């Protein structure tokens, strides 16, 4: 059974940094592109970033380019999202997903990031 | 970015009925439209991709149609577990973009 378990979501002040992790199991992690999708409170889904199987290619939405970094450790079957210079508009539940061909077939339960002073 | 306009925002129906949800893209996305279901306390679920291809495990009462800019998700013979939020998403190009969602409620 595919399992994606996110962690690291907390309350953080604007301008600060934090790092999310996603532990994957039940599938060959290194064979799948992975992605982060977020959902602000009471809002819809919004793609954030995608990483290729090797980690050699990454893609970001414009509003997080230069501030967020997606990475992966295939030996540990873990996906990461380093978030710097956080803004109030980054407040959301962040979901870890499998992301091949821009399709999000499997999702975690999400981790809540709140950016507030 | 491709804008996805989903309608209606809210929908109420009874078990056993059929419903349709529409999604319109701001430009042609060929057949590359996906549908997701979101329910509280459960992982989001990919139901349909490439307009009409059912993801493994999706019940046959779900169907998708359309191409270009106009797409429809139809659910026939509604079951109690079908009530929740539904999102469309274009997977034709970067950045992938979602519709604003349709809340399907029990009448």
CSV table of C-alpha atoms in Angstrom, one decimal:
chain,number,residue,atom,x,y,z
A,1,UNK,CA,0.0,0.0,0.0
A,2,UNK,CA,1.3,3.4,-1.0
A,3,UNK,CA,1.9,5.6,2.1
A,4,UNK,CA,3.1,9.2,2.1
A,5,UNK,CA,3.5,10.8,5.5
A,6,UNK,CA,4.3,14.5,5.8
A,7,UNK,CA,5.9,16.2,8.8
A,8,UNK,CA,7.5,19.5,9.8
A,9,UNK,CA,4.5,21.8,9.6
A,10,UNK,CA,4.4,24.4,12.4
A,11,UNK,CA,3.7,28.1,13.2
A,12,UNK,CA,6.5,30.3,11.9
A,13,UNK,CA,7.0,34.0,11.7
A,14,UNK,CA,7.1,35.8,8.4
A,15,UNK,CA,10.6,35.9,6.9
A,16,UNK,CA,11.7,32.7,8.6
A,17,UNK,CA,12.5,29.3,7.2
A,18,UNK,CA,11.3,25.8,7.7
A,19,UNK,CA,11.7,22.4,6.1
A,20,UNK,CA,9.0,19.8,5.3
A,21,UNK,CA,9.6,16.1,5.0
A,22,UNK,CA,7.6,13.3,3.4
A,23,UNK,CA,8.4,9.7,4.1
A,24,UNK,CA,7.3,7.4,1.4
A,25,UNK,CA,6.7,3.6,1.5
A,26,UNK,CA,4.8,0.9,-0.4
A,27,UNK,CA,6.3,1.7,-3.8
A,28,UNK,CA,9.7,2.2,-5.6
A,29,UNK,CA,10.2,5.8,-4.6
A,30,UNK,CA,13.2,6.3,-6.9
A,31,UNK,CA,11.1,5.5,-9.9
A,32,UNK,CA,8.5,8.3,-9.4
A,33,UNK,CA,8.7,12.1,-9.9
A,34,UNK,CA,7.3,13.7,-6.8
A,35,UNK,CA,5.5,16.9,-6.0
A,36,UNK,CA,4.2,19.3,-3.4
A,37,UNK,CA,0.7,20.7,-3.7
A,38,UNK,CA,-0.8,23.1,-1.1
A,39,UNK,CA,-4.2,24.3,0.0
A,40,UNK,CA,-4.7,27.5,1.9
A,41,UNK,CA,-7.5,27.4,4.5
A,42,UNK,CA,-10.9,27.2,2.8
A,43,UNK,CA,-9.3,27.5,-0.6
A,44,UNK,CA,-8.6,25.2,-3.5
A,45,UNK,CA,-5.6,23.1,-4.5
A,46,UNK,CA,-2.4,24.8,-5.8
A,47,UNK,CA,0.7,23.1,-7.3
A,48,UNK,CA,3.9,24.2,-5.7
A,49,UNK,CA,6.9,22.2,-7.1
A,50,UNK,CA,7.9,19.0,-8.8
A,51,UNK,CA,11.1,17.0,-8.8
A,52,UNK,CA,12.3,14.4,-11.3
A,53,UNK,CA,13.2,10.8,-10.3
A,54,UNK,CA,16.9,11.6,-9.9
A,55,UNK,CA,16.4,15.1,-8.5
A,56,UNK,CA,18.3,16.6,-11.5
A,57,UNK,CA,15.2,18.5,-12.7
A,58,UNK,CA,13.0,20.7,-10.6
A,59,UNK,CA,10.0,22.9,-11.4
A,60,UNK,CA,8.3,25.6,-9.3
A,61,UNK,CA,5.3,27.9,-9.4
A,62,UNK,CA,6.4,31.5,-9.9
A,63,UNK,CA,5.3,32.7,-6.5
A,64,UNK,CA,7.8,30.4,-4.7
A,65,UNK,CA,10.7,30.5,-7.2
A,66,UNK,CA,13.9,31.5,-5.4
A,67,UNK,CA,12.4,30.9,-2.0
A,68,UNK,CA,11.4,27.2,-2.0
A,69,UNK,CA,13.7,24.2,-2.8
A,70,UNK,CA,12.3,20.8,-3.5
A,71,UNK,CA,14.8,17.9,-3.0
A,72,UNK,CA,14.8,14.1,-2.4
A,73,UNK,CA,16.8,11.4,-0.9
A,74,UNK,CA,16.1,8.2,-2.8
A,75,UNK,CA,18.2,6.1,-0.4
A,76,UNK,CA,15.8,7.2,2.4
A,77,UNK,CA,12.6,7.3,0.3
A,78,UNK,CA,12.1,10.9,1.5
A,79,UNK,CA,10.9,14.1,-0.2
A,80,UNK,CA,11.7,17.5,1.2
A,81,UNK,CA,10.6,21.1,0.8
A,82,UNK,CA,12.9,23.8,2.1
A,83,UNK,CA,10.9,27.0,2.5
A,84,UNK,CA,12.7,30.3,3.0
A,85,UNK,CA,11.5,33.9,3.3
A,86,UNK,CA,8.1,32.7,4.3
A,87,UNK,CA,5.1,35.0,3.7
A,88,UNK,CA,1.6,35.0,5.2
A,89,UNK,CA,0.3,33.8,1.8
A,90,UNK,CA,2.3,30.6,2.2
A,91,UNK,CA,0.0,29.6,5.0
A,92,UNK,CA,-1.6,26.3,3.8
A,93,UNK,CA,-1.7,22.5,4.3
A,94,UNK,CA,1.1,21.1,2.2
A,95,UNK,CA,0.5,17.7,0.5
A,96,UNK,CA,3.2,15.4,-0.7
A,97,UNK,CA,2.2,13.6,-3.9
A,98,UNK,CA,3.5,11.4,-6.6
A,99,UNK,CA,3.9,13.7,-9.6
A,100,UNK,CA,4.6,12.0,-12.9
A,101,UNK,CA,3.2,13.7,-16.0
A,102,UNK,CA,1.7,16.4,-13.9
A,103,UNK,CA,-0.7,13.9,-12.4
A,104,UNK,CA,-1.0,13.5,-8.7
A,105,UNK,CA,-1.9,9.9,-8.2
A,106,UNK,CA,-1.1,9.3,-4.5
A,107,UNK,CA,-1.4,11.9,-1.7
A,108,UNK,CA,-0.4,12.2,1.9
A,109,UNK,CA,-2.7,13.5,4.6
A,110,UNK,CA,-0.9,16.9,4.6
A,111,UNK,CA,1.0,19.0,7.1
A,112,UNK,CA,-0.2,22.5,8.1
A,113,UNK,CA,2.2,25.4,7.8
A,114,UNK,CA,1.1,28.7,9.4
A,115,UNK,CA,3.0,31.9,8.7
A,116,UNK,CA,2.1,34.5,11.2
A,117,UNK,CA,3.6,37.0,13.7
B,1,UNK,CA,-1.0,29.9,-16.9
B,2,UNK,CA,-4.1,28.0,-18.0
B,3,UNK,CA,-7.1,29.1,-15.9
B,4,UNK,CA,-9.6,26.4,-15.0
B,5,UNK,CA,-13.2,27.4,-14.4
B,6,UNK,CA,-15.3,24.8,-12.6
B,7,UNK,CA,-19.1,24.8,-12.2
B,8,UNK,CA,-21.2,24.6,-10.3
B,9,UNK,CA,-19.5,25.5,-7.0
B,10,UNK,CA,-22.1,23.6,-5.0
B,11,UNK,CA,-24.4,20.8,-5.9
B,12,UNK,CA,-27.0,18.9,-3.9
B,13,UNK,CA,-28.3,15.5,-4.9
B,14,UNK,CA,-29.8,12.3,-3.5
B,15,UNK,CA,-28.3,8.8,-3.5
B,16,UNK,CA,-29.2,7.1,-6.7
B,17,UNK,CA,-29.3,10.3,-8.8
B,18,UNK,CA,-26.9,11.3,-11.4
B,19,UNK,CA,-24.9,14.6,-11.4
B,20,UNK,CA,-22.5,16.4,-13.7
B,21,UNK,CA,-19.7,18.8,-13.0
B,22,UNK,CA,-18.2,21.0,-15.6
B,23,UNK,CA,-14.7,22.3,-16.1
B,24,UNK,CA,-13.6,24.9,-18.7
B,25,UNK,CA,-10.0,25.7,-19.6
B,26,UNK,CA,-8.8,29.1,-20.7
B,27,UNK,CA,-7.1,27.5,-23.7
B,28,UNK,CA,-7.0,24.1,-25.4
B,29,UNK,CA,-5.5,21.4,-23.2
B,30,UNK,CA,-6.2,18.6,-25.7
B,31,UNK,CA,-7.5,15.7,-23.6
B,32,UNK,CA,-5.3,16.3,-20.5
B,33,UNK,CA,-7.8,16.9,-17.8
B,34,UNK,CA,-7.9,15.1,-14.4
B,35,UNK,CA,-10.6,14.9,-11.7
B,36,UNK,CA,-9.9,14.5,-8.0
B,37,UNK,CA,-12.1,13.8,-5.0
B,38,UNK,CA,-11.3,15.3,-1.6
B,39,UNK,CA,-13.0,14.1,1.7
B,40,UNK,CA,-12.2,15.1,5.3
B,41,UNK,CA,-9.7,12.8,7.0
B,42,UNK,CA,-8.9,11.0,3.8
B,43,UNK,CA,-6.1,11.3,1.3
B,44,UNK,CA,-7.1,13.0,-1.9
B,45,UNK,CA,-8.0,10.6,-4.7
B,46,UNK,CA,-7.2,10.8,-8.4
B,47,UNK,CA,-10.4,9.6,-10.2
B,48,UNK,CA,-9.9,10.2,-13.9
B,49,UNK,CA,-7.1,11.4,-16.1
B,50,UNK,CA,-6.6,12.2,-19.8
B,51,UNK,CA,-10.2,13.3,-19.9
B,52,UNK,CA,-11.8,9.9,-19.7
B,53,UNK,CA,-9.4,7.3,-18.4
B,54,UNK,CA,-10.4,5.8,-15.0
B,55,UNK,CA,-7.6,5.5,-12.5
B,56,UNK,CA,-7.3,2.0,-11.1
B,57,UNK,CA,-9.9,1.6,-8.3
B,58,UNK,CA,-12.3,4.2,-9.6
B,59,UNK,CA,-15.8,2.8,-9.7
B,60,UNK,CA,-17.4,2.6,-13.2
B,61,UNK,CA,-20.3,4.9,-12.1
B,62,UNK,CA,-17.7,7.7,-12.6
B,63,UNK,CA,-17.1,8.9,-16.2
B,64,UNK,CA,-15.3,11.8,-17.8
B,65,UNK,CA,-15.8,13.4,-21.2
B,66,UNK,CA,-14.6,16.3,-23.3
B,67,UNK,CA,-11.5,17.7,-25.1
B,68,UNK,CA,-10.0,21.0,-26.0
B,69,UNK,CA,-11.5,23.4,-23.5
B,70,UNK,CA,-14.7,21.8,-22.2
B,71,UNK,CA,-14.9,18.8,-19.9
B,72,UNK,CA,-17.5,17.0,-17.8
B,73,UNK,CA,-17.4,14.6,-14.8
B,74,UNK,CA,-20.5,12.5,-14.5
B,75,UNK,CA,-21.4,10.4,-11.6
B,76,UNK,CA,-24.3,8.0,-12.1
B,77,UNK,CA,-26.3,6.3,-9.4
B,78,UNK,CA,-24.8,8.3,-6.6
B,79,UNK,CA,-23.5,6.4,-3.5
B,80,UNK,CA,-23.3,7.9,0.0
B,81,UNK,CA,-19.5,7.8,-0.2
B,82,UNK,CA,-19.5,10.0,-3.3
B,83,UNK,CA,-20.3,13.2,-1.4
B,84,UNK,CA,-17.4,15.5,-1.0
B,85,UNK,CA,-15.3,18.0,-2.9
B,86,UNK,CA,-14.3,17.5,-6.5
B,87,UNK,CA,-11.5,19.3,-8.4
B,88,UNK,CA,-10.5,19.4,-12.0
B,89,UNK,CA,-6.9,19.9,-13.0
B,90,UNK,CA,-5.1,20.3,-16.3
B,91,UNK,CA,-2.1,18.1,-16.8
B,92,UNK,CA,-1.2,19.3,-20.3
B,93,UNK,CA,1.5,21.9,-19.4
B,94,UNK,CA,3.4,23.6,-16.6
B,95,UNK,CA,2.2,24.9,-14.2
B,96,UNK,CA,-0.5,22.3,-13.6
B,97,UNK,CA,-3.6,24.2,-12.5
B,98,UNK,CA,-6.7,23.3,-10.6
B,99,UNK,CA,-10.3,24.4,-10.8
B,100,UNK,CA,-11.9,26.1,-7.7
B,101,UNK,CA,-13.8,22.9,-6.7
B,102,UNK,CA,-17.4,21.7,-6.5
B,103,UNK,CA,-18.9,20.7,-3.2
B,104,UNK,CA,-21.3,17.7,-3.7
B,105,UNK,CA,-23.7,17.5,-0.8
B,106,UNK,CA,-26.5,15.2,0.2
B,107,UNK,CA,-30.0,16.6,-0.5
